[in-house]
Coordinates of C-alpha atoms in Angstrom, one line a residue:
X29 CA 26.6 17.8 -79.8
X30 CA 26.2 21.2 -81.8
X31 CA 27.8 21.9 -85.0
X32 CA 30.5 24.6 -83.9
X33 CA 31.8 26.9 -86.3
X34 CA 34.9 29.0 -86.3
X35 CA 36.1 31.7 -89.6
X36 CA 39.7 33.2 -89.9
X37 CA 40.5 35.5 -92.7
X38 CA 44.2 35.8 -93.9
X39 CA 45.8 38.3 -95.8
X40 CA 48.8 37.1 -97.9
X41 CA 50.6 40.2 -98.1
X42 CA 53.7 39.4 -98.3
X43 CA 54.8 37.2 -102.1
X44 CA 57.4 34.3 -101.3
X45 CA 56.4 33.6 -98.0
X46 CA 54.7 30.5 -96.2
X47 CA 51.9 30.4 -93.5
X48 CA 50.5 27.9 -91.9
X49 CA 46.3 27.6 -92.3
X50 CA 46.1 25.8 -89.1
X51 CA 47.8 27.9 -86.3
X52 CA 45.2 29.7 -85.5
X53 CA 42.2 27.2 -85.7
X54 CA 40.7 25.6 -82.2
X55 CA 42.6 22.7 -81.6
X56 CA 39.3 20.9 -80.1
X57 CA 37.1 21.9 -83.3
X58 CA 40.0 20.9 -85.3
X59 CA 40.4 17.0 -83.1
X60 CA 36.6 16.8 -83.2
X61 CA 34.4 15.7 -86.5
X62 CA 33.7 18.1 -89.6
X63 CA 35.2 19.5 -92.7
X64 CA 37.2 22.9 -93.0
X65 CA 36.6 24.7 -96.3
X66 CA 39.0 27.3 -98.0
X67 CA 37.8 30.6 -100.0
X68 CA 40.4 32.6 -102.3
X69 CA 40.3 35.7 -103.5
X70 CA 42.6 38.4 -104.9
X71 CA 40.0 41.4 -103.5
X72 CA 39.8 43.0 -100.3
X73 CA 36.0 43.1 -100.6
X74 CA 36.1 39.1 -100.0
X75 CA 36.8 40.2 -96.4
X76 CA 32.8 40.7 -96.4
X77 CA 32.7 37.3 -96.1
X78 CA 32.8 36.9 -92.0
X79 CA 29.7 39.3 -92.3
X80 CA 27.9 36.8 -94.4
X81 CA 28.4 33.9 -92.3
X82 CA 27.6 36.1 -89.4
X83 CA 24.2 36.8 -90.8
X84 CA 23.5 33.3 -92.8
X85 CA 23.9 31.0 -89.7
X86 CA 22.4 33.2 -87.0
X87 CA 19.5 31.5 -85.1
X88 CA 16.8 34.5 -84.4
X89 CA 14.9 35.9 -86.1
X90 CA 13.2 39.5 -84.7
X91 CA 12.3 42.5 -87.4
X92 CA 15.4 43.2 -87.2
X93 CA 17.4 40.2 -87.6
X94 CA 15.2 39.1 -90.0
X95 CA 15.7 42.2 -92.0
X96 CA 19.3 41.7 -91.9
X97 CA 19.9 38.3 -92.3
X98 CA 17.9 39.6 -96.4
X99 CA 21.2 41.3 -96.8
X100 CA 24.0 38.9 -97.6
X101 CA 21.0 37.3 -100.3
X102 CA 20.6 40.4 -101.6
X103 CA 24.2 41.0 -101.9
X104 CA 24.3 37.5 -104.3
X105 CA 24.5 39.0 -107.5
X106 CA 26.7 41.7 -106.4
X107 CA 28.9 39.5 -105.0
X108 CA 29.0 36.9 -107.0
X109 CA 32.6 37.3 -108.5
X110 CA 34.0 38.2 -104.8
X111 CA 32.8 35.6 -102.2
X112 CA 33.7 31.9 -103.5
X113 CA 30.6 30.4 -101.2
X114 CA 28.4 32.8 -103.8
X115 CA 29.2 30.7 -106.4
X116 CA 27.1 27.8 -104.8
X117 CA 24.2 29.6 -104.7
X118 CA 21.7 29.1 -107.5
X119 CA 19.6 32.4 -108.2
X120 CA 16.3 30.0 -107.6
X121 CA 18.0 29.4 -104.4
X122 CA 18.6 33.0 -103.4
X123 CA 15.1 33.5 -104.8
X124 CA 13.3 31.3 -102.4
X125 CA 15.1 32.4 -99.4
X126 CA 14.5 36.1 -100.0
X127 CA 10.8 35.2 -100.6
X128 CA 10.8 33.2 -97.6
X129 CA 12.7 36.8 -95.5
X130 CA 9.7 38.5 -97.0
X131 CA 6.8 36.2 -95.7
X132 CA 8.6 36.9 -92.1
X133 CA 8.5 40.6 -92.2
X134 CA 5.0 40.5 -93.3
X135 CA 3.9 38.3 -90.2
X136 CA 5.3 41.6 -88.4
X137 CA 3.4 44.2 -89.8
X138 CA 1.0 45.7 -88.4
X139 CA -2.2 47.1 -89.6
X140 CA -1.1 50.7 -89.4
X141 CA 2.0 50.0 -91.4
X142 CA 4.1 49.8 -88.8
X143 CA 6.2 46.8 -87.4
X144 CA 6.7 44.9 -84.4
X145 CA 9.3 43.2 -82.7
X146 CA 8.1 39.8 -83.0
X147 CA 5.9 37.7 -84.4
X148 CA 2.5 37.8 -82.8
X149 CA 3.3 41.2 -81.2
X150 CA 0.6 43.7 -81.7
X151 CA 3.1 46.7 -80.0
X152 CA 4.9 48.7 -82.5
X153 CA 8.6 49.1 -82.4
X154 CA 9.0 52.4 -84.1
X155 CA 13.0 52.5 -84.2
X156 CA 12.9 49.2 -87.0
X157 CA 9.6 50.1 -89.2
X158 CA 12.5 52.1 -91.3
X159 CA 14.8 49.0 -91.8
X160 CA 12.2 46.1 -92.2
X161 CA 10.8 48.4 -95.0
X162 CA 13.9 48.9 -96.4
X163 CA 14.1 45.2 -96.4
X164 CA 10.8 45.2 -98.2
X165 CA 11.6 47.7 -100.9
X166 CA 15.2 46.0 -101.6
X167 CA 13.7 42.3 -101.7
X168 CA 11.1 43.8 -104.2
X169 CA 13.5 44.8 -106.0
X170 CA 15.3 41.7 -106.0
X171 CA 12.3 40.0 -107.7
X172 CA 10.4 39.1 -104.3
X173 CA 6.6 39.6 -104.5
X174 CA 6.0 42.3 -101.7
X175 CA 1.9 43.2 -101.6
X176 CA 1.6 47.0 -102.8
X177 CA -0.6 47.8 -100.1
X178 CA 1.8 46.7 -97.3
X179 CA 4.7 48.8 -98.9
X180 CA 1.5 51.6 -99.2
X181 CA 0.8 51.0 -95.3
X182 CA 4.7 51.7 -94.4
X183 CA 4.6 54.7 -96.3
X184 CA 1.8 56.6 -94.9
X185 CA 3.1 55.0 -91.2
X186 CA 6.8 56.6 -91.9
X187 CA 4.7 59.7 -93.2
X188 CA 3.2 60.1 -90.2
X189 CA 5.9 59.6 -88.0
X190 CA 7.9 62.5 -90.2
X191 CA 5.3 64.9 -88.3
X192 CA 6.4 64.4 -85.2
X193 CA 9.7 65.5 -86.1
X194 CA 9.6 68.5 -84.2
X195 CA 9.2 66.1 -80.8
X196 CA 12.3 64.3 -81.3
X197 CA 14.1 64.8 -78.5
X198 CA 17.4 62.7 -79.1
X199 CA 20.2 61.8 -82.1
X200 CA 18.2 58.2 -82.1
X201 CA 15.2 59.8 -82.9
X202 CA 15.9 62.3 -85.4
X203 CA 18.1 59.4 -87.0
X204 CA 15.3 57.3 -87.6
X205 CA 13.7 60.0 -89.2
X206 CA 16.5 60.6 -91.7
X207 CA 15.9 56.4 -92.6
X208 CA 13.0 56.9 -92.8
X209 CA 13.5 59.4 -95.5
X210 CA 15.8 57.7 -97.5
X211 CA 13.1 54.5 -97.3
X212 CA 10.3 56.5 -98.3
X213 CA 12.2 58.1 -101.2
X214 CA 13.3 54.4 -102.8
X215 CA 9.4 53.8 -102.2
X216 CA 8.6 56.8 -104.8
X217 CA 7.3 58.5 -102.0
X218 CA 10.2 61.2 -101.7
X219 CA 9.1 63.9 -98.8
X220 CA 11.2 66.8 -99.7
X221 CA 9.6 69.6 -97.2
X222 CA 11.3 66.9 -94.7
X223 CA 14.4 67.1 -96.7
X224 CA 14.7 70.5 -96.0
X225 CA 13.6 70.6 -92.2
X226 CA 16.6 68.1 -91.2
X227 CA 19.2 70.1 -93.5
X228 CA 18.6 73.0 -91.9
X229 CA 19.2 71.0 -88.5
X230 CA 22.5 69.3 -89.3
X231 CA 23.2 69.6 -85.5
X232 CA 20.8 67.1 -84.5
X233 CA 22.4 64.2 -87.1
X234 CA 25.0 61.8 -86.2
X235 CA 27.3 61.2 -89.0
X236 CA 24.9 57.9 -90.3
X237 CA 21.7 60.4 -89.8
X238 CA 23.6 62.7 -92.3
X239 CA 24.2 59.5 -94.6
X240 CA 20.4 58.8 -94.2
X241 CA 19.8 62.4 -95.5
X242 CA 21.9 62.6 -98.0
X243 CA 20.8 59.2 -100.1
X244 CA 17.3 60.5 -99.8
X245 CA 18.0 63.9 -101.3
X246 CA 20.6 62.1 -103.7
X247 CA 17.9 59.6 -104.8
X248 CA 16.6 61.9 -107.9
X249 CA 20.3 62.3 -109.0
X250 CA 19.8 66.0 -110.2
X251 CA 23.6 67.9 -110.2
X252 CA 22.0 70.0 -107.5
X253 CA 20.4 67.4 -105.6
X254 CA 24.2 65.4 -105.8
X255 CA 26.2 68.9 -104.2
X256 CA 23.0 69.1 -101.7
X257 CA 24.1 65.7 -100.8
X258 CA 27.9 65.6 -100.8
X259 CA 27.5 68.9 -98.7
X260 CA 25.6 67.1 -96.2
X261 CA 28.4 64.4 -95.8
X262 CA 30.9 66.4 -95.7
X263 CA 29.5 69.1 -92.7
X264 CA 31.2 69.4 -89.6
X265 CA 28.3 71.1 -87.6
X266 CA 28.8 69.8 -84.0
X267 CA 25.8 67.7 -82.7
X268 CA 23.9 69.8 -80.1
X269 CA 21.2 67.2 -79.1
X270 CA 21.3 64.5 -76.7
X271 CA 23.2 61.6 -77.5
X272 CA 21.2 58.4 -76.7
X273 CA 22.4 55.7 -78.9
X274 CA 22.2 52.9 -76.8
X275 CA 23.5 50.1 -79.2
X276 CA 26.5 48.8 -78.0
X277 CA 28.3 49.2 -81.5
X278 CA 27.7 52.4 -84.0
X279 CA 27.5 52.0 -87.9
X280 CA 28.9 55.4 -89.0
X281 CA 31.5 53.7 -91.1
X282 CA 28.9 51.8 -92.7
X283 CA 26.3 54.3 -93.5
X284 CA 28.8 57.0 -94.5
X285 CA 30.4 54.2 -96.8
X286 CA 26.9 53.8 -98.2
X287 CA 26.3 57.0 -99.0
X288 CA 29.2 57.7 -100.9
X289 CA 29.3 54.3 -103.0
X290 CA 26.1 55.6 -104.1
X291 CA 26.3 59.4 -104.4
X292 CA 30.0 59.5 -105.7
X293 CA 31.8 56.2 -105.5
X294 CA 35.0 58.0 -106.9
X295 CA 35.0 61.2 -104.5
X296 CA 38.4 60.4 -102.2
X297 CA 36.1 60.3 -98.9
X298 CA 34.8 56.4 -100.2
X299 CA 38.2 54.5 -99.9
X300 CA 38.8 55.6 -97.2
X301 CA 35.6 54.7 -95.2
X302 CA 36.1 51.2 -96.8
X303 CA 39.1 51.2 -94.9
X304 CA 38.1 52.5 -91.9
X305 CA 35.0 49.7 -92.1
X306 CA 37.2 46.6 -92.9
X307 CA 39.5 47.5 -89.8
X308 CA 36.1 48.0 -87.5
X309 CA 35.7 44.2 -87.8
X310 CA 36.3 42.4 -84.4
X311 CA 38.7 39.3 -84.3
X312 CA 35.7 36.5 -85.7
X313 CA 36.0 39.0 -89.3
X314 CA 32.6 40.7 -88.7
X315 CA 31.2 43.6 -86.9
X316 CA 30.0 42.1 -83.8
X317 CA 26.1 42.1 -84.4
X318 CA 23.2 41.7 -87.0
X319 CA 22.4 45.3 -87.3
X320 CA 25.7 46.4 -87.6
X321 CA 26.2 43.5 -89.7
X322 CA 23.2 44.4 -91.9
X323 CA 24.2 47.6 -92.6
X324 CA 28.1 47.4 -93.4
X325 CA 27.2 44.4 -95.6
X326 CA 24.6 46.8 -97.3
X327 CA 27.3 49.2 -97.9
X328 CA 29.7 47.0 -99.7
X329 CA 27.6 45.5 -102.1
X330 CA 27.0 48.8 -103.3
X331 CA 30.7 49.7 -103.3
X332 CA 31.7 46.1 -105.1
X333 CA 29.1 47.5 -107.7
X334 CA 31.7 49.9 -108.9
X335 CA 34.9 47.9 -107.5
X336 CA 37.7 47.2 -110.1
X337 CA 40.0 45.6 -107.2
X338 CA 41.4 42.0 -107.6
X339 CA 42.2 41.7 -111.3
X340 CA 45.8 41.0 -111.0
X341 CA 45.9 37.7 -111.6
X342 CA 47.7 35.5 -108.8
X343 CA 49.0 31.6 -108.3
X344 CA 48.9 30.2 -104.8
X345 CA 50.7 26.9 -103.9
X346 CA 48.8 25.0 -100.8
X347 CA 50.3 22.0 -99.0
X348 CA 48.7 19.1 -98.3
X349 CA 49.3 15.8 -96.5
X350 CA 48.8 14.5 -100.2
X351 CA 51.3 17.0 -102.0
X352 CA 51.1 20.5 -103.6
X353 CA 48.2 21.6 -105.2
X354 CA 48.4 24.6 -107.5
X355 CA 45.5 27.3 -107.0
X356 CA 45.4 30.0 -110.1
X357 CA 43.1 33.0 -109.7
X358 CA 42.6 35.8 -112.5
X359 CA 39.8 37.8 -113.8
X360 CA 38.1 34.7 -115.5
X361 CA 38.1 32.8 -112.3
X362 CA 38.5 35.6 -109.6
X363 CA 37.7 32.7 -106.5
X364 CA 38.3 29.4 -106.0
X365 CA 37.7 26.8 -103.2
X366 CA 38.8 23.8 -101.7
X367 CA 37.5 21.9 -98.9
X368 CA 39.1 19.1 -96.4
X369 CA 37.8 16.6 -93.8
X370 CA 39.2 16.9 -90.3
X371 CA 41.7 13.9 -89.7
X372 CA 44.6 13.6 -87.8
X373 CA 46.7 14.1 -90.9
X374 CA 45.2 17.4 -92.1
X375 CA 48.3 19.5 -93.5
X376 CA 47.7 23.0 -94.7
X377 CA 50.5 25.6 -95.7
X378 CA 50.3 28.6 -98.4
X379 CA 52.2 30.1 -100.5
X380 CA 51.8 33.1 -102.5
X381 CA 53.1 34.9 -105.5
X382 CA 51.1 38.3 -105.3
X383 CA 48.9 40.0 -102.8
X384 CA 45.5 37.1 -101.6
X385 CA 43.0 36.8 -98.9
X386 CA 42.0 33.3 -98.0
X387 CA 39.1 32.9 -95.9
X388 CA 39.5 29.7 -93.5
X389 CA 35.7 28.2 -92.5
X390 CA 35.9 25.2 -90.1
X391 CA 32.2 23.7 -89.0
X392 CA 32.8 20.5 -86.7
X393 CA 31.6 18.9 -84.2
X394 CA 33.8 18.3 -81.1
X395 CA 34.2 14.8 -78.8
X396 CA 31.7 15.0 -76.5
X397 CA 33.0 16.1 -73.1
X398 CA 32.1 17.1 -69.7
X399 CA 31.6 21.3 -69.9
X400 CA 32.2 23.5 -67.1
X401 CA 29.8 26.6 -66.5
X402 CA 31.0 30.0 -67.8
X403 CA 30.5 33.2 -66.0
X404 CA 31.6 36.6 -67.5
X405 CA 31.3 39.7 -65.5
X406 CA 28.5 38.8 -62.8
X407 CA 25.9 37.3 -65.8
X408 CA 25.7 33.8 -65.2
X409 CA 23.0 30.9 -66.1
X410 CA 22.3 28.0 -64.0
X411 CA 19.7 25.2 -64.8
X412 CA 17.8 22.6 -63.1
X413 CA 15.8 19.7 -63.8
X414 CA 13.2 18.5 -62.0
X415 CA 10.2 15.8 -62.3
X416 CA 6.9 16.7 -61.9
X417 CA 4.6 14.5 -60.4
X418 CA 1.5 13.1 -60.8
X419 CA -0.3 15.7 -58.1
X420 CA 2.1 18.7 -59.6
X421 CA 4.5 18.7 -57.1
X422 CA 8.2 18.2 -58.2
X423 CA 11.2 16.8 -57.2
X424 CA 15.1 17.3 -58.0
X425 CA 15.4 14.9 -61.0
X426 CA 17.4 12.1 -60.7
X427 CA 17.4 9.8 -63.5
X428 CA 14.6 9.6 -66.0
X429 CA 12.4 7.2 -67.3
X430 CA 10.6 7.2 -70.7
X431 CA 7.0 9.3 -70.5
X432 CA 8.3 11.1 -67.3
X433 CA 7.2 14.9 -67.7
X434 CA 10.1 17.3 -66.6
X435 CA 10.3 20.8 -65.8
X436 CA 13.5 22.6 -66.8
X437 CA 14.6 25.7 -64.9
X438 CA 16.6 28.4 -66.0
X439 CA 17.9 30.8 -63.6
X440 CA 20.2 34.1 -64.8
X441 CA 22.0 36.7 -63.2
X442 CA 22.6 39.9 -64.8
X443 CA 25.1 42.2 -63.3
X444 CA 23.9 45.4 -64.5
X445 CA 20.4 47.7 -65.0
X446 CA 19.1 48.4 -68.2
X447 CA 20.0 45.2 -70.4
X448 CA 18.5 45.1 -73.6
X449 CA 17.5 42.4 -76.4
X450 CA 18.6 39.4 -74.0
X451 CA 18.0 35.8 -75.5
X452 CA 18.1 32.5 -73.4
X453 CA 18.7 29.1 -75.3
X454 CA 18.7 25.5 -74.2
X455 CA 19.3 23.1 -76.3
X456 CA 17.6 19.4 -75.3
X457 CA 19.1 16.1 -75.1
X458 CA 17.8 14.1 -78.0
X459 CA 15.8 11.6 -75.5
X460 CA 14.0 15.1 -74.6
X461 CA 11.2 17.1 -76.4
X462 CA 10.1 20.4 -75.4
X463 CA 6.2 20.4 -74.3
X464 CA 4.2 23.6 -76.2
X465 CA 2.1 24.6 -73.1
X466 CA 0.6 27.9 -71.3
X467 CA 2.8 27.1 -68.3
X468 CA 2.7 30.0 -65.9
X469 CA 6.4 31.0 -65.3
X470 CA 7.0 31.2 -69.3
X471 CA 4.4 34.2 -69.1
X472 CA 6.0 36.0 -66.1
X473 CA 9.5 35.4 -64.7
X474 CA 10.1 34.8 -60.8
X475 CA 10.6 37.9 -59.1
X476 CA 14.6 38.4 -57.5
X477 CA 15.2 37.6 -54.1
X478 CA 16.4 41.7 -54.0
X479 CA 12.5 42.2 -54.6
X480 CA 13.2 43.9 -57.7
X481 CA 10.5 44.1 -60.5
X482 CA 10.5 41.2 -62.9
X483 CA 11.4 40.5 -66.0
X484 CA 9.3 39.6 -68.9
X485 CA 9.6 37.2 -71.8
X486 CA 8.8 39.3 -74.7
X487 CA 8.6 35.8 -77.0
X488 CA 9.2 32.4 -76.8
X489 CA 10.2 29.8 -79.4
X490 CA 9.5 25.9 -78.2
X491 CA 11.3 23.7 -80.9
X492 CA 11.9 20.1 -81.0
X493 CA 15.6 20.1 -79.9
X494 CA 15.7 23.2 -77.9
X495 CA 13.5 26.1 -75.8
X496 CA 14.2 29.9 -76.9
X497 CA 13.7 32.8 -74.7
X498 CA 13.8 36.6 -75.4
X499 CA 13.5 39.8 -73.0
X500 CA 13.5 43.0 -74.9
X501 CA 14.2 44.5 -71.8
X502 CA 15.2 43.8 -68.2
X503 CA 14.9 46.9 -66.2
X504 CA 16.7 46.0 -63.1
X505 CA 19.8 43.9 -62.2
X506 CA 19.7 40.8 -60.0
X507 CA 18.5 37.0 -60.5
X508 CA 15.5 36.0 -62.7
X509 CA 14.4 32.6 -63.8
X510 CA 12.0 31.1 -66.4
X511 CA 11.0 27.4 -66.6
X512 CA 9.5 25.5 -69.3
X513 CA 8.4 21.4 -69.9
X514 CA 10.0 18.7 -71.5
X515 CA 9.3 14.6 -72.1
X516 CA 11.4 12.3 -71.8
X517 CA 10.8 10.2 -75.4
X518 CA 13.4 8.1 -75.7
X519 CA 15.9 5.2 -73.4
X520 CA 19.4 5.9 -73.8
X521 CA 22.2 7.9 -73.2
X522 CA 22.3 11.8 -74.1
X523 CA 24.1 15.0 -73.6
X524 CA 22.0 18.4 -72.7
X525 CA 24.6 21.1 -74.0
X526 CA 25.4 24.0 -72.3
X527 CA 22.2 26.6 -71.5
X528 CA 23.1 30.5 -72.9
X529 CA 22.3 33.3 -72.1
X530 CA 23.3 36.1 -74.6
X531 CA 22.9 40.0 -75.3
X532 CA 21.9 39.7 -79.2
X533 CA 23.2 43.2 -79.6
X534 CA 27.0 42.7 -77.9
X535 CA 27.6 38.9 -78.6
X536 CA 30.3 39.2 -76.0
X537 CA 28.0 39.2 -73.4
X538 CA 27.4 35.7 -73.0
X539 CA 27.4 32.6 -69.9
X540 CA 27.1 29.4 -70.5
X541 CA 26.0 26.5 -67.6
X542 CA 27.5 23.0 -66.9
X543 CA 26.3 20.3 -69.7
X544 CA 24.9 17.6 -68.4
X545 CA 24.9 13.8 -69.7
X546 CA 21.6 11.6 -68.8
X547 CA 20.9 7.8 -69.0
X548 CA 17.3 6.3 -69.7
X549 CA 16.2 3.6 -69.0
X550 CA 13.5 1.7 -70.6

């Protein structure tokens, strides 16, 4: 069974007053096997802290979510003081991890500079050269050892790219030119005949393409640079080119937050957007997906640079099926943490002198049961197992024996046209190991019954207890399938869990199939 994990933030608002820890926790997460840890904090800025689970425990691993799952180790030192989980993380550890983000990214760059989307990929993905090299630059500056000549390589790439300005035909495009901008001016490289051409067309920048422009004019910190920039942030020139941001979530909050925690953290516009940020979250305490994620994250470590919130010290009174324990929290010890074992006993109620945050983080694994397929607005994922035989033909699988060789069928419906960044797990029974083989239907997908074109895997990731699948892009709607090979290694009794198929850009876009429980004999 997986290791489940669910995060609650609660704000104590209210001095004098008891809550109970527990209500809102999954009862079956809470009956099944694991531990449930508590964070306090006296600042607001610990509600950051759903982001950084978000991003720490996330399983892929394109440019992208590579890029961003750098930020919350990046945002360590920063954060140190605010986030109680920081304080378990050694700097050799945040090192090695960061170094380790680095190597990754590199294994995407291409030799023009450029990045692509996955590993192996030899097709650029122009709208994330900007952010992996960000990711570059910042690790570097974090003490990772980032070769000169690939940060030399992005530059003249990004440079390039700058001259096609004038073809941009949308708000995404000219927005990835005001990143890269801002990345090429932390490189040393600043471009300012660029700067100028996108001030002087304000109305084809979204509110995070202005941020973008602004933090690269900003970067040499002249006074007239600075008025250039808050000028910029503050314009309410219309937008008069097409809109085609086709993320599912925007991250104007987040960029705009940015720009002023580093152009004028003081200036009344910053608070603000901090609000406005903190209340974007959805109901898990983070905002909704890794890029998103990345980039709010990004912008407050740069505000908590300057943050002076949480020094009022505060005393907090938690309940326990063992008695009261006393929790004090001042500027000398700003966090603290306690953690529990799930039990049938577990008791937790707080009380609270002054304003607190407590962030509740429950991992666990629950009894193993039967599960039901899910289906959630016409996407739905089926699977099937079936043995293949000595000639190649196969059958409907029955029960296994050790050695058989098994092909594993995956079969997804998607409701709708245009779906982008989809990702299709299954996770093996332990008496099952995925086979690494050129099998044909993991290069090309069966084509729907509609007759509709198909889909194709854009990578795949074959590990020991489970088979990955990614499309970038799925043109048309209807069903597709993919299949892959497993052996059965070992007799006993095991569960498959459920098969998922997910948008990595809208997490709520996601079906799950039936599990399914096998016994094998000897």
């Amino acid at each position: 069974v997986p290791l489940l994990r669910q995060s609650e933030f609660v704000k104590l608002n209210q001095p004098g007053t008891g809550r109970d820890l527990l209500k809102d926790l999954d009862q079956s997460l809470l009956d099944g096997y694991g531990e449930l840890e508590l964070e306090f904090s006296t600042s607001p800025l610990t509600e950051a802290a759903g982001s950084i689970d978000f991003l720490m425990h996330y399983p892929h691993g394109c440019v992208e979510q590579t890029t961003s799952g750098l930020m919350p180790w990046l945002a360590i030192e920063p954060l140190r003081p605010l986030i109680p989980a920081f304080a378990k993380v050694s700097p050799e550890k945040a090192r090695t991890v960061i170094q380790t983000g680095v190597d990754r990214l590199l294994t995407m760059q291409l030799t023009d500079g450029s990045f692509a989307y996955w590993p192996g990929s030899t097709e650029t993905c122009d709208w994330a050269a900007s952010y992996a090299g960000l990711g570059l630059i910042l690790a570097q500056q974090n003490g990772a050892s980032v070769p000169a000549s690939s940060i030399e390589k992005l530059c003249n790439h990004l440079i390039a790219r700058l001259r096609k300005m004038t073809f941009a035909k949308d708000v995404w495009e000219f927005d990835q030119q005001a990143r890269a901008l801002w990345v090429l001016a932390l490189a040393g490289k600043p471009q300012g005949a660029y700067h100028n051409t996108l001030s002087d067309r304000l109305h084809n920048l979204s509110p995070s393409g202005r941020a973008f422009l602004a933090l690269a004019i900003a970067h040499t910190q002249t006074k007239a640079d600075l008025a250039t920039a808050r000028a910029i942030l503050r314009s309410t020139k219309p937008i008069r080119v097409s809109d085609d941001w086709w993320m599912p979530y925007e991250t104007d909050a987040a960029t705009k937050l940015l720009a002023w925690a580093t152009i004028d953290v003081d200036a009344k516009e910053t608070s603000a957007l901090l609000d406005r940020l903190l209340n974007e979250r959805n109901p898990y305490g983070h905002w909704h997906n890794t890029w998103a994620n990345g980039w709010a994250l990004l912008a407050i470590t740069q505000y908590a640079r300057h943050d002076q919130a949480g020094q009022q010290p505060a005393t907090l009174t938690l309940e326990t099926a063992d008695g009261p324990q006393a929790i004090r929290l001042d500027p000398a010890n700003p966090t603290a943490t306690r953690s529990f074992p799930l039990g049938p006993d577990l008791k937790l109620a707080l009380a609270n002198d002054t304003r607190a945050f407590v962030r509740l983080r429950l991992a666990a694994k629950p009894k193993i049961a039967p599960l039901k397929p899910v289906a959630k607005g016409g996407l739905s994922i089926d699977r099937f197992y079936e043995t293949v035989n000595p000639d190649g033909t196969t059958t409907t699988l029955t029960e296994p024996t050790v050695g058989d060789l098994i092909k594993i069928t995956l079969r997804v419906t998607l409701p709708t046209d245009g779906t982008r960044y989809l990702v299709v797990e299954d996770p093996l029974p332990a008496v099952f190991e995925a086979v690494n083989n050129d099998f044909a239907s993991q290069r090309s997908a069966i084509a729907p019954a509609t007759g509709q074109q198909n889909w194709s895997v854009s990578h795949t990731e074959l590990r020991t207890e489970r088979a990955v699948f990614f499309m970038d892009y799925v043109g048309a709607r209807g069903t597709y399938s993919v299949s892959y090979l497993a052996r059965c290694t070992l007799a006993g009794e095991a569960t498959a869990p459920q098969a998922k198929v997910e948008s990595m850009y809208d997490p709520s876009q996601v079906a799950l199939s039936a599990s399914r429980v096998f016994r094998i004999g000897e």
